[in-house]
C-alpha positions in Angstrom: -1.3 20.7 40.3 0.1 21.2 36.8 -3.5 21.5 35.4 -4.3 24.3 37.8 -1.2 26.2 36.8 -2.2 26.0 33.1 -5.8 27.1 33.6 -5.0 29.8 36.1 -2.4 31.3 33.8 -4.9 31.4 30.9 -7.7 32.8 33.0 -5.4 35.5 34.4 -4.4 36.5 30.9 -8.0 36.6 29.8 -9.2 39.0 32.4 -6.0 41.1 32.4 -6.7 41.8 28.7 -10.3 42.8 29.0 -10.9 46.6 28.7 -9.9 48.0 32.1 -10.7 51.6 31.4 -11.3 54.0 28.5 -8.2 55.9 29.4 -5.9 52.8 29.0 -7.7 52.0 25.7 -7.2 55.5 24.3 -3.6 55.5 25.3 -2.9 52.2 23.4 -5.2 53.1 20.5 -3.6 53.7 17.0 -5.0 54.4 13.6 -5.9 51.5 11.5 -4.6 51.0 7.9 -8.2 51.2 6.7 -11.6 50.0 7.3 -12.3 46.3 6.5 -15.0 46.0 3.8 -18.0 44.0 5.0 -19.5 42.1 2.1 -23.2 41.5 2.2 -23.9 37.8 1.2 -26.7 37.5 -1.2 -27.6 34.8 -3.6 -25.8 31.8 -5.0 -23.2 33.9 -6.7 -22.3 35.9 -3.6 -22.0 32.6 -1.8 -19.5 31.3 -4.3 -17.5 34.6 -4.4 -17.3 34.7 -0.6 -16.0 31.1 -0.4 -13.5 31.8 -3.1 -12.2 34.9 -1.2 -11.7 32.8 1.9 -9.9 30.1 0.0 -7.6 32.5 -1.9 -6.5 34.6 1.0 -5.9 31.7 3.4 -2.3 30.7 4.3 -3.5 27.1 4.5 -5.1 24.8 1.9 -8.8 25.2 2.6 -12.2 24.9 1.0 -15.5 26.3 2.3 -19.1 27.0 1.8 -21.0 30.2 2.6 -24.6 31.1 3.3 -26.4 32.7 0.3 -28.2 35.1 2.7 -29.4 35.2 6.3 -31.0 31.9 7.0 -30.3 30.4 3.6 -27.6 27.8 3.8 -27.0 25.7 0.6 -28.7 22.7 2.1 -31.2 22.0 4.8 -28.5 19.9 6.6 -25.0 21.2 7.4 -23.4 17.8 6.6 -25.1 17.7 3.2 -23.6 21.1 2.4 -20.2 19.9 3.5 -20.3 16.9 1.1 -20.3 19.4 -1.8 -16.7 20.3 -0.8 -13.9 18.6 -2.7 -12.7 15.5 -0.8 -15.6 15.5 1.7 -18.2 12.7 1.9 -20.8 11.9 4.5 -22.5 9.1 6.4 -26.3 9.3 6.9 -28.7 8.6 9.7 -32.5 8.5 8.9 -31.6 9.6 5.4 -29.9 12.8 6.6 -26.2 13.6 6.7 -24.7 13.0 10.2 -20.9 12.4 10.1 -18.3 13.6 7.6 -15.3 11.9 6.0 -12.4 14.1 4.8 -10.0 12.7 2.3 -10.9 9.2 3.1 -10.7 9.5 6.9 -13.8 9.0 8.9 -15.5 11.2 11.5 -13.3 10.2 14.4 -10.3 11.5 12.4 -11.7 15.0 11.8 -12.2 17.9 14.2 -15.5 19.8 14.1 -15.4 23.3 15.6 -18.1 25.8 16.2 -16.8 29.3 15.9 -13.3 27.9 16.5 -14.3 25.9 19.6 -14.8 22.2 20.2 -18.4 21.2 20.6 -19.4 18.5 23.1 -21.2 15.6 21.6 -23.8 13.1 22.8 -22.0 10.3 21.0 -20.0 7.9 23.0 -16.9 9.1 21.2 -15.6 12.5 20.1 -17.0 12.4 16.6 -19.6 15.1 16.2 -23.1 14.6 14.8 -23.7 17.5 12.4 -27.4 16.7 12.3 -27.9 18.4 15.7 -27.0 21.8 14.2 -29.8 23.6 12.4 -28.5 24.8 9.0 -30.7 28.0 9.2 -28.4 29.4 11.9 -25.1 28.8 10.0 -23.1 31.6 8.3 -20.4 29.4 6.7 -18.0 26.5 7.1 -14.3 26.2 6.3 -12.5 22.9 5.9 -8.8 23.1 6.7 -7.1 20.4 4.6 -3.6 21.3 5.6 -2.5 21.8 9.2 -0.7 24.8 10.8 0.5 25.1 14.3 -2.1 27.7 15.4 -5.0 25.2 14.6 -6.4 23.0 17.4 -4.8 19.6 17.0 -6.5 16.3 16.6 -7.4 16.0 12.9 -5.5 13.8 10.5 -8.3 14.2 7.9 -9.4 17.8 8.2 -10.5 20.5 10.6 -14.0 21.8 10.0 -14.9 25.2 11.5 -18.6 26.1 11.4 -19.4 29.8 12.0 -22.7 31.2 13.2 -24.0 34.8 12.5 -22.6 37.8 14.4 -24.3 41.2 14.6 -21.2 43.0 13.5 -21.1 40.7 10.4 -24.6 41.8 9.5 -23.8 45.4 10.5 -27.4 46.7 10.5 -30.8 45.9 12.0 -32.3 42.9 10.2 -34.9 40.3 10.7 -35.9 37.2 8.7 -38.3 34.4 9.2 -39.2 31.3 7.2 -41.7 28.5 7.4 -42.1 25.4 5.2 -44.2 22.3 4.8 -42.3 19.1 4.2 -43.2 15.7 2.7 -41.4 12.4 3.0 -42.2 9.8 0.3 -41.6 6.7 2.4 -43.5 7.7 5.5 -46.1 9.6 3.4 -46.1 12.2 6.1 -46.5 16.0 6.0 -44.4 17.9 8.5 -43.1 21.4 9.0 -40.0 23.5 9.8 -39.4 27.2 10.5 -36.7 29.6 11.6 -36.3 33.2 12.6 -33.3 35.5 13.1 -33.1 39.1 14.5 -30.0 41.3 14.6 -29.5 44.9 15.6 -26.9 47.5 16.5 -26.9 50.2 19.2 -24.8 53.4 18.6 -22.6 51.5 16.1 -20.6 50.0 19.0 -22.9 47.4 20.4 -24.8 44.6 18.8 -27.3 41.9 19.7 -28.5 38.8 17.7 -31.0 36.1 18.5 -32.0 33.2 16.3 -34.3 30.2 16.6 -35.0 27.2 14.4 -37.5 24.3 14.6 -37.7 21.2 12.4 -40.0 18.2 12.6 -39.7 15.2 10.3 -41.3 11.8 10.1 -39.0 9.1 8.6 -39.4 5.6 7.3 -36.6 3.4 6.1 -37.2 0.0 4.4 -34.2 -2.3 4.6 -32.9 -5.8 4.3 -30.0 -7.1 6.4 -28.0 -10.3 6.5 -25.2 -11.5 8.7 -23.3 -12.7 5.6 -22.5 -16.2 4.4 -20.9 -19.1 6.3 -19.2 -22.3 5.1 -21.3 -25.5 5.9 -20.8 -29.1 5.0 -23.9 -31.2 4.0 -24.0 -35.0 3.7 -25.6 -36.9 0.8 -29.1 -37.0 2.4 -29.3 -33.3 2.5 -28.4 -32.5 -1.1 -30.6 -32.8 -4.2 -28.0 -34.7 -6.2 -27.2 -37.1 -3.4 -23.6 -36.0 -3.2 -21.9 -34.5 -0.1 -21.1 -30.8 -0.3 -18.2 -29.6 1.8 -17.5 -26.0 2.9 -20.1 -24.4 0.7 -21.2 -20.8 1.5 -24.6 -20.7 3.0 -26.8 -17.8 4.0 -26.3 -17.2 7.8 -29.5 -15.1 8.3 -31.7 -12.6 6.7 -33.9 -9.8 8.1 -36.5 -7.6 6.5 -37.1 -4.3 8.5 -39.2 -1.3 8.5 -37.7 1.6 10.6 -39.8 4.6 11.7 -38.6 7.8 13.2 -40.1 11.1 14.5 -37.3 13.6 14.5 -37.7 17.0 16.3 -34.9 19.6 16.5 -35.0 23.0 18.2 -31.9 25.2 18.1 -30.9 28.7 18.6 -28.2 31.3 19.2 -27.7 34.4 21.3 -24.8 36.8 20.6 -23.8 40.1 22.3 -20.9 42.2 20.8 -19.3 45.4 22.1 -16.7 47.7 20.8 -15.5 49.8 23.7 -13.2 51.5 21.2 -11.8 51.0 17.7 -9.2 48.6 19.0 -11.3 46.1 20.9 -14.2 43.7 20.3 -15.8 41.7 23.0 -18.2 38.9 22.0 -20.3 36.8 24.3 -22.3 34.1 22.5 -24.1 30.9 23.0 -25.8 28.2 21.0 -28.1 25.3 21.9 -29.8 22.4 20.2 -32.4 20.0 21.5 -32.7 17.0 19.1 -35.1 14.2 20.0 -35.6 11.2 17.8 -38.3 8.7 18.7 -37.8 5.5 16.7 -39.2 2.1 16.4 -38.6 -0.8 14.0 -40.2 -4.1 13.2 -38.5 -6.8 11.3 -38.9 -10.5 10.4 -35.7 -12.6 10.8 -34.8 -15.9 9.3 -31.8 -17.3 11.3 -30.6 -20.1 9.1 -27.3 -20.4 11.1 -29.1 -21.7 14.2 -28.3 -25.4 14.5 -25.8 -25.0 11.7 -26.2 -27.8 9.1 -29.0 -29.4 11.1 -32.4 -29.1 9.5 -31.2 -28.4 6.0 -32.6 -30.5 3.0 -32.9 -30.1 -0.8 -29.6 -28.3 -0.9 -28.5 -27.2 -4.4 -25.0 -25.8 -4.8 -24.1 -23.6 -7.8 -20.8 -23.4 -9.7 -19.6 -20.6 -7.4 -19.6 -22.8 -4.3 -22.7 -21.2 -2.8 -26.0 -22.8 -1.8 -28.3 -21.8 -4.7 -31.4 -23.0 -2.9 -32.4 -25.1 0.2 -35.1 -26.0 2.6 -34.6 -25.4 6.4 -36.7 -26.8 9.2 -36.3 -24.1 11.8 -38.0 -21.0 13.1 -38.8 -17.4 12.2 -38.4 -14.4 14.6 -40.3 -11.1 14.6 -38.2 -8.5 16.2 -39.6 -5.2 17.6 -37.0 -2.6 18.7 -36.8 1.0 19.8 -33.8 3.1 20.6 -34.7 6.7 21.1 -32.1 9.5 20.8 -32.8 12.4 23.1 -30.0 14.9 23.0 -29.2 18.3 24.4 -26.2 20.3 23.2 -25.1 23.8 24.2 -22.0 26.0 24.1 -21.2 29.4 25.7 -18.2 31.4 25.0 -16.4 34.7 25.6 -14.0 36.1 23.0 -11.9 39.3 23.3 -9.9 40.7 20.5 -7.5 43.6 21.4 -5.4 45.4 18.8 -2.9 46.8 21.3 -0.9 48.5 18.5 -0.5 48.4 14.8 1.9 45.5 15.3 0.5 43.6 18.2 -2.9 41.8 18.6 -4.1 39.5 21.4 -7.1 37.2 21.2 -8.5 35.5 24.3 -11.2 32.9 24.1 -12.9 30.8 26.8 -15.7 28.4 26.1 -17.7 25.7 27.8 -19.8 23.1 26.0 -22.0 20.3 27.3 -23.9 17.5 25.6 -26.3 14.9 27.0 -27.8 11.8 25.6 -30.8 10.5 27.6 -31.3 6.9 26.8 -30.9 4.9 30.1 -33.4 2.0 30.0 -35.2 3.4 27.0 -33.9 1.0 24.3 -36.1 -2.1 23.8 -35.5 -5.3 21.9 -38.3 -7.9 21.9 -38.4 -11.1 19.9 -41.3 -13.5 19.3 -40.8 -16.8 17.6 -42.7 -19.2 15.2 -41.6 -22.6 14.0 -41.9 -23.2 10.3 -40.3 -24.8 7.4 -38.5 -22.3 5.2 -37.2 -22.3 1.6 -34.8 -19.9 0.0 -33.1 -19.4 -3.3 -30.6 -16.9 -4.5 -32.2 -14.0 -6.4 -30.9 -11.1 -8.4 -31.0 -8.8 -5.3 -31.3 -10.9 -2.1 -32.1 -14.6 -1.5 -35.9 -15.1 -1.9 -37.5 -16.7 1.2 -40.8 -18.4 1.7 -42.3 -20.0 4.8 -44.8 -22.8 5.2 -46.7 -20.9 7.9 -48.6 -17.6 7.3 -46.6 -15.0 9.3 -49.6 -12.8 9.8 -51.4 -15.7 11.7 -51.6 -14.6 15.4 -51.9 -18.2 16.6 -48.4 -19.5 15.7 -46.2 -17.3 17.9 -44.3 -18.1 21.0 -42.2 -16.1 23.5 -38.5 -15.4 23.2 -36.4 -12.3 24.2 -37.6 -9.4 26.3 -34.8 -6.8 26.6 -34.9 -3.2 28.0 -31.6 -1.4 28.1 -29.9 1.8 26.9 -27.3 4.3 28.0 -27.0 7.9 29.3 -24.0 9.9 28.1 -22.7 13.3 29.2 -19.8 15.2 27.6 -18.3 18.3 29.2 -15.6 20.4 27.5 -13.9 23.5 29.0 -11.3 25.2 26.9 -9.3 28.4 26.9 -7.0 29.9 24.3 -4.6 32.8 24.3 -3.2 33.8 20.9 -0.7 36.5 20.2 -0.1 38.0 16.7 2.9 40.3 16.3 3.8 41.9 13.0 7.6 42.4 12.6 9.0 45.6 11.0 12.2 45.9 9.0 13.4 42.3 9.5 13.8 41.2 5.9 11.5 38.4 4.9 10.2 37.7 8.4 6.8 39.3 8.5 5.0 38.1 11.7 5.4 36.0 14.8 2.4 34.2 16.2 2.4 32.2 19.4 -0.1 31.0 21.9 -1.4 28.6 24.5 -4.3 26.2 24.7 -5.8 24.2 27.5 -8.8 22.0 27.7 -10.5 19.7 30.1 -12.9 17.0 28.8 -14.9 14.5 30.7 -17.1 11.9 29.2 -19.5 9.9 31.4 -21.4 6.9 30.2 -24.0 5.3 32.5 -25.0 2.0 30.9 -27.9 -0.4 31.5 -28.5 -4.0 30.4 -31.5 -6.3 30.1 -33.5 -7.1 33.2 -33.0 -10.2 35.3 -36.0 -11.7 33.6 -34.9 -10.8 30.0 -34.4 -14.5 29.2 -37.3 -15.9 31.3 -39.4 -16.7 28.3 -36.6 -17.7 25.8 -36.9 -20.7 23.5 -40.7 -20.5 23.1 -41.4 -21.4 26.7 -44.8 -19.7 26.4 -47.3 -19.9 23.5 -49.0 -16.5 23.0 -52.6 -17.7 23.1 -54.1 -14.2 23.2 -54.5 -13.1 19.5 -55.4 -9.6 20.6 -51.7 -9.0 21.4 -51.0 -9.0 17.7 -52.0 -7.2 14.6 -51.1 -7.8 11.0 -48.2 -5.7 9.7 -48.3 -4.9 5.9 -46.3 -1.9 5.0 -47.3 -0.2 1.8 -44.8 -0.2 -1.1 -42.3 -2.2 1.0 -39.0 -2.5 -1.0 -40.9 -1.8 -4.2 -37.7 -1.4 -6.2 -36.4 -4.9 -5.3 -36.9 -7.7 -7.7 -38.5 -11.1 -6.9 -40.6 -12.2 -4.0 -39.8 -11.7 -0.3 -41.4 -11.3 3.1 -43.6 -8.2 3.0 -46.1 -8.9 5.8 -45.9 -10.3 9.3 -47.3 -9.7 12.7 -46.7 -6.6 14.9 -47.2 -6.0 18.6 -46.9 -3.4 21.4 -44.1 -3.7 23.9 -46.1 -3.1 27.0 -49.0 -5.3 25.9 -46.7 -8.2 25.3 -44.9 -7.6 28.6 -48.2 -7.6 30.4 -49.2 -10.9 28.7 -46.0 -12.7 29.8 -46.8 -11.8 33.4 -50.4 -12.9 33.2 -51.9 -16.1 34.6 -52.6 -17.2 31.0 -48.8 -17.2 30.3 -47.4 -18.2 33.6 -49.8 -21.1 33.8 -48.0 -22.8 30.9 -44.8 -23.1 32.8 -43.8 -26.1 34.9 -44.0 -25.5 38.7 -40.3 -25.2 39.0 -40.0 -22.7 36.0 -42.9 -20.7 37.3 -41.4 -20.3 40.8 -38.1 -19.2 39.2 -39.8 -16.7 36.9 -42.0 -15.2 39.6 -38.9 -14.7 41.8 -37.2 -12.9 39.0 -40.2 -10.8 38.2 -40.4 -9.7 41.8 -36.7 -8.7 41.8 -36.8 -6.4 38.8 -38.3 -8.4 36.1 -37.8 -7.2 32.6 -36.8 -3.6 33.6 -33.3 -2.5 32.7 -30.6 -3.1 35.2 -27.4 -1.1 35.8 -24.6 -2.4 33.7 -21.5 -1.9 35.8 -19.1 -3.3 33.2 -20.2 -0.8 30.5 -20.5 2.2 32.8 -17.4 4.3 32.4 -15.8 7.7 32.9 -13.0 9.1 30.8 -11.2 12.4 31.7 -8.7 14.0 29.3 -6.6 17.1 30.0 -4.8 18.7 27.1 -2.2 21.4 27.1 -0.7 23.0 23.9 1.8 25.7 23.1 2.8 26.9 19.7 4.9 29.3 17.8 4.6 30.1 14.1 6.8 32.4 12.0 5.4 34.1 8.9 7.7 35.0 6.0 6.7 37.0 2.9 8.1 38.3 -0.3 6.6 40.2 -3.2 4.6 37.2 -4.4 5.1 34.5 -1.8 4.2 33.6 1.8 5.5 30.9 4.1 4.5 30.0 7.6 6.7 27.7 9.7 5.6 26.5 13.1 5.5 23.8 15.7 2.9 22.8 18.3 3.8 21.1 21.5 0.9 19.0 23.0 0.6 17.1 26.2 -2.3 14.8 27.1 -3.1 13.2 30.5 -5.8 10.6 30.4 -7.7 8.7 33.2 -10.2 6.0 32.3 -12.3 4.5 35.1 -14.9 1.8 35.1 -16.1 -1.5 36.6 -14.9 -4.7 35.0 -16.9 -7.9 34.9 -16.1 -11.3 33.3 -17.9 -14.6 32.7 -17.5 -17.2 35.5 -19.7 -19.8 34.0 -21.8 -20.6 30.9 -25.1 -22.6 31.2 -26.4 -24.2 28.0 -30.1 -24.2 27.1 -30.6 -27.4 25.0 -33.3 -28.1 22.4 -35.2 -31.4 22.4 -33.0 -32.6 19.5 -29.9 -32.0 21.5 -28.7 -28.8 19.8 -27.8 -25.8 21.9 -30.6 -23.2 21.6 -29.1 -20.5 23.8 -27.1 -19.9 26.9 -27.2 -18.1 30.3 -24.1 -16.8 32.0 -22.9 -16.2 35.5 -20.9 -13.0 35.8 -18.2 -12.0 38.4 -18.8 -9.2 40.8 -17.7 -5.9 39.3 -14.2 -4.7 40.0 -13.4 -1.0 39.8 -10.4 -0.3 37.6 -8.6 2.9 36.6 -6.2 3.2 33.7 -3.9 6.2 33.5 -1.8 7.2 30.5 -0.1 10.3 29.2 1.8 11.3 26.1 3.3 14.4 24.4 4.2 15.2 20.9 5.8 18.0 18.9 3.9 18.6 15.6 5.8 20.7 13.0 4.1 22.3 10.1 4.9 24.4 7.0 2.6 26.1 4.5 4.0 27.8 1.3 2.1 30.0 -1.1 3.4 31.3 -4.4 1.5 33.7 -6.7 2.7 33.7 -10.2 3.6 37.2 -11.5 3.1 36.5 -15.2 -0.3 34.7 -14.9 -2.9 36.7 -13.0 -4.6 34.7 -10.3 -2.4 31.6 -10.5 -1.3 30.3 -7.1 0.8 27.4 -6.1 0.8 25.9 -2.6 2.8 23.3 -0.8 2.4 22.0 2.7 4.0 19.6 5.2 2.7 18.6 8.6 2.8 16.0 11.3 -0.7 15.4 12.8 -2.3 13.1 15.3 -5.8 11.9 16.1 -6.5 10.9 19.6 -8.4 7.7 20.1 -12.1 8.4 20.2 -13.3 8.6 23.8 -15.6 5.7 23.6 -12.7 3.5 22.6 -10.7 4.6 25.6 -13.3 3.4 28.1 -13.1 0.2 30.2 -16.4 -1.1 28.9 -16.8 -4.8 28.4 -20.1 -6.5 27.4 -20.9 -10.1 26.2 -23.2 -11.6 23.7 -23.7 -15.3 24.6 -26.2 -16.2 21.9 -25.3 -19.4 20.0 -23.3 -18.8 16.8 -23.0 -15.1 17.7 -20.8 -15.4 20.8 -18.9 -12.1 21.1 -17.0 -10.0 23.5 -17.6 -6.3 22.8 -14.9 -4.2 24.6 -13.0 -1.0 24.5 -9.3 -0.4 25.0 -8.0 2.3 27.4 -4.4 1.6 26.4 -4.8 2.9 22.9 -2.2 5.3 21.6 -2.8 8.2 19.1 -3.1 7.7 15.4 -0.2 9.5 13.7 0.3 10.8 10.2 2.9 12.6 8.1 1.1 14.8 5.5 2.2 16.2 2.2 0.0 18.5 0.1 0.4 20.5 -3.2 -2.2 22.6 -5.0 -2.4 24.7 -8.1 -5.3 27.2 -8.0 -6.2 29.5 -10.9 -8.6 32.4 -10.0 -9.5 33.6 -13.5 -11.9 36.1 -11.8 -13.8 36.3 -8.5 -16.1 33.5 -9.5 -14.3 31.3 -12.0 -11.6 29.0 -10.6 -9.8 25.8 -11.4 -8.0 23.8 -8.7 -5.7 20.8 -9.0 -4.4 19.2 -5.8 -2.4 16.2 -4.7 -1.9 14.8 -1.2 -0.3 11.9 0.6 -0.7 10.8 4.2 1.7 8.3 5.7 -0.2 6.7 8.6 1.2 4.8 11.6 -0.4 2.9 14.5 -3.8 3.4 13.0 -6.9 2.3 14.9 -9.5 -0.1 13.7 -12.2 -2.3 15.2 -11.3 -5.9 14.7 -12.4 -9.3 16.0 -10.0 -12.0 17.3 -10.9 -15.5 18.6 -10.8 -16.1 22.4 -11.9 -19.1 24.5 -14.2 -18.5 27.4 -15.3 -21.5 29.5 -14.6 -23.8 26.5 -16.6 -21.7 24.0 -14.9 -19.7 21.3 -16.0 -16.0 21.3 -15.1 -13.3 18.9 -13.3 -10.5 20.8 -14.2 -7.3 19.1 -12.5 -4.1 20.2 -10.4 -1.2 18.8 -6.7 -1.9 18.4 -3.6 -0.1 17.3 -1.7 -1.8 14.6 0.0 -1.7 11.2 0.7 1.1 8.9 -1.2 2.7 6.0 -0.9 5.2 3.3 -3.4 7.5 1.6 -2.7 9.3 -1.6 -5.1 11.3 -3.7 -5.8 13.9 -6.3 -8.5 16.5 -6.4 -9.8 18.5 -9.3 -12.3 21.3 -8.9 -13.9 23.7 -11.4 -16.5 26.4 -11.1 -17.7 29.2 -13.4 -20.4 31.7 -13.8 -21.3 32.1 -17.5 -21.8 35.9 -17.5 -20.5 36.1 -21.0 -23.5 34.3 -22.4 -26.4 36.2 -24.0 -29.5 36.8 -21.9 -31.2 34.9 -20.3 -28.4 32.3 -20.3 -25.9 34.5 -18.5 -27.4 33.3 -15.2 -26.0 29.8 -15.7 -23.2 28.4 -13.5 -21.4 25.2 -12.7 -19.5 23.8 -9.8 -17.8 20.4 -10.3 -15.2 18.5 -8.4 -13.7 15.0 -8.3 -11.4 13.3 -5.7 -9.5 10.1 -6.3 -8.2 8.4 -3.2 -5.9 5.4 -3.0 -5.1 3.7 0.2 -3.5 0.6 1.5 -3.8 -0.9 5.0 -2.5 -4.1 6.5 -5.1 -5.6 8.9 -3.6 -9.1 9.0 -2.2 -8.6 12.5 -5.6 -7.4 13.7 -7.5 -10.5 12.6 -8.4 -9.1 9.2 -7.2 -9.2 5.6 -3.7 -8.1 4.6 -4.5 -5.8 1.7 -7.5 -3.6 2.1 -8.3 0.0 1.9 -8.8 2.0 5.1 -12.3 1.9 6.6 -14.7 4.5 5.3 -12.6 5.4 2.3 -14.1 5.7 -1.2 -11.8 5.7 -4.1 -14.0 8.0 -6.2 -15.8 11.0 -4.9 -17.5 13.6 -7.1 -19.9 16.5 -7.1 -21.7 18.3 -9.9 -23.8 21.4 -9.2 -25.6 23.2 -12.0 -27.4 26.4 -11.1 -29.2 29.3 -12.6 -29.6 32.7 -11.0 -31.1 35.6 -12.8 -33.0 38.5 -11.1 -35.6 36.9 -8.9 -35.1 33.3 -10.0 -32.6 30.8 -8.4 -32.4 27.1 -9.4 -29.8 24.6 -8.3 -29.3 20.8 -9.0 -26.7 19.1 -6.9 -25.5 15.6 -7.5 -23.1 13.8 -5.1 -21.4 10.5 -5.7 -19.1 8.2 -3.7 -17.8 4.8 -4.8 -18.0 1.7 -2.6 -16.0 1.6 0.6 -14.9 -0.7 3.4 -17.2 -0.3 6.4 -15.7 -3.0 8.7 -12.4 -4.7 8.1 -13.1 -7.8 10.2 -16.7 -8.8 11.0 -17.8 -11.5 13.5 -18.0 -14.0 10.6 -14.4 -13.1 9.7 -14.7 -11.4 6.3 -14.8 -7.7 5.6 -18.0 -5.7 4.9 -18.4 -3.0 2.3 -20.9 -0.3 1.4 -21.7 -0.1 -2.3 -21.4 3.0 -4.4 -24.0 5.7 -3.9 -25.2 8.8 -5.8 -27.8 11.3 -4.7 -29.5 14.2 -6.6 -30.9 17.2 -4.7 -32.8 20.2 -6.0 -33.7 23.7 -4.9 -35.6 26.5 -6.6 -36.7 29.9 -5.3 -38.4 33.1 -6.5 -38.0 36.5 -4.9 -40.9 38.9 -4.6 -39.5 42.4 -4.4 -36.6 42.5 -1.8 -38.4 41.1 1.2 -40.1 37.9 0.2 -39.1 34.5 -1.3 -40.9 31.3 -2.0 -38.9 28.2 -2.4 -39.1 24.5 -3.2 -36.5 21.9 -2.5 -36.1 18.2 -2.8 -33.5 15.7 -1.4 -32.7 12.4 -3.1 -35.3 13.1 -5.7 -34.4 10.0 -7.7 -34.9 7.8 -4.6 -31.5 6.2 -4.6 -30.9 3.3 -2.2 -27.9 2.1 -0.2 -26.5 -1.5 -0.4 -23.8 -3.4 1.5 -22.0 -6.6 0.6 -19.7 -9.2 2.3 -16.3 -10.6 1.8 -15.4 -8.3 -1.2 -18.1 -10.1 -3.3 -21.0 -8.0 -4.5 -23.1 -11.1 -5.0 -23.0 -11.7 -1.2 -25.3 -8.8 -0.4 -25.8 -8.1 3.4 -27.6 -4.8 3.5 -30.1 -2.7 1.5 -31.7 0.5 2.6 -34.4 2.6 1.0 -34.8 5.9 2.8 -37.0 7.6 0.2 -37.1 11.2 -0.9 -38.2 14.4 0.9 -39.5 17.7 -0.3 -40.2 21.1 1.2 -42.3 24.1 0.0 -41.8 27.2 2.0 -41.8 31.0 2.2 -39.2 33.3 3.6 -39.4 37.0 4.6 -36.6 39.5 5.4 -36.9 43.0 6.7 
């Protein structure tokens, strides 16, 4: 009932404020103080100047980026442009930026808006994937680092507002189009991308804009992964020196992987604008993105932890208490996997601005957004197995592994896992805003009173699947694969060419469907005992290896949010202050089906060790969890312009902010991994409470001219009840599982400083007066206590790099534009508590990008760009020890050569 009152009030306000008749409009119309200058954005310099103007005039602490021209964003990917902003770093997928971190807080702690509105996301949570938005369609982006009560709540890190082009922004008839060929060094593939935009005005009071973008890319990522190191004890018969070795760190497993992707993205916008008179603007707009990623991977895995100490010999322990080298009598797995990402995202909105009088303005905005991820039953995970003696020794990069058997021999392989699964997700967001801006006359320092209301409904559905009933029919090498035509040799070119030493660089490959067909053939089934065959055939007839519905992981989360705010603006001759408070109320319902393990059945090897397990699950039980909370979030932003130093501005800000738990964490989902030595419960937590923070910010900004600035900033965030994914031990049917789920707990603190400098060297003699520089550095210090959550007491917050830096050197003179951009972030904690217990970190990373263009007359441009041109790689390590490497990724470089025309 309460929900209907909120939405009906906002909708009634919306339509009551739409232009009713020209007579009413004329009656309320007043003369403006002057026309607003529309600045045409052209070139790198204009982009810098526009971003500076936004930053300088804002009442908040902000940073931003602006398009150089129609269809020319600083980078091909929006996330990669945002990482150039002071205090912003990114996470990558397929070598492209996907999620952002602001001032040390990861994507779930930041709000991404499109034209001031929340975008639905195909992710299971509320964190937005920026790689679904084509950069060709973006006008600019602003990062709000300080909070004010008129901003949509939910961001402890920062609020990012991405804007698309509007016809009244362009203010004339224009069209541009671009096309480029691209090359990826790892996949050695040539692809293409293109975009077009058209905007026009009718009678100066009506505008229409349409844009379209297409991008296709083939990706290959070479990687090495490990599950870390575990303590084992060996007796005197297993060691080289004949002495027992107790609790020495031993490699748990190691996997070499080649990951291939075909990425295709189609996006576009449509905008209609109408000025019925000088006082009103009506905008109806929409954007869409179709982003499909077809991926597959093949890897060879060496699971040394299976059987624990059993099978080890010739063990040599170094002075650091780690196994330097060893022989293991075990097996090798070849894993083929595929997890396609098929997404559709769109948003439609209506915005009405009405300047009722000189002093009073009303803005109404209604938007609906929907995102879908189509993955039910599409994810595949197949494992074949070969038995072999293995040796390994620690190397300078990763342990070096050799096998007695030739891994390209098609005659040594047997059956193991056959898994088909995957999930569908759907996210729907309906929101409405009603904002009032009133300028106060003759009331001393009080300048304006702003107030408004906000309401949103969000619903996230997740339809999950799990492996078929016959997913384990062929486990533990029950069937020898006697048909060699199922396999082919896999020898990737230049595989991990930058790593030192020898390692597995060739193995077998196979097709999912061909292997599935073989397992169901007489040649395979005839190898089973009569009893096993009868059981397998029964399972094949009742669904086989096809994905089955996963009731325990299928969930629905509904969240209704209401907010009301008031903000007072005060001003003097050289200062401004806004004081406000925002009241928020959230109602949440999380519904799903819960299942638990009733019985575990061990699958035993001939030597008596437990190879694997089956489980008997309970019938699903429907459960619904309801919760609600409300908060009052105060904020204050102060701005002082020094009278005796032109362009010098001091700012100070205080605010209380929250981040709601990401939606995926609020679901009732529970799944189980019953593999030996990897027993885990993976669950969510519908009882999570918001993450809260008190924030303090100060900045000193010096605008020496419209393009030369120096900025110093300091900030502190006092965090309470923060969320992290942790693992705690639980016993299920006499077996210890690691229970991994998000939990509230502990307190944390983030403090940091930011330094930024940019300048255009116009004073230099020609031709050097086209040079320019942008440089920034962020130092972030954090503390977090994970001890109550199964982790380590003194760690940094997850996703936080202490050092973040950008250096951009550019040259722009007449028709020539050249830019080199280097981005760096130091190592950071990626997981506070892993299933082995210790934390996992991502090592430091720096990337150099390049863009150059040449303009022919005023209508044509040819350009060349490169991303990661020095081919930097990404590494991970375990237990705060860089010698315990657990991950290495080589995603290569990519280049584009294109032409762009504008009319």
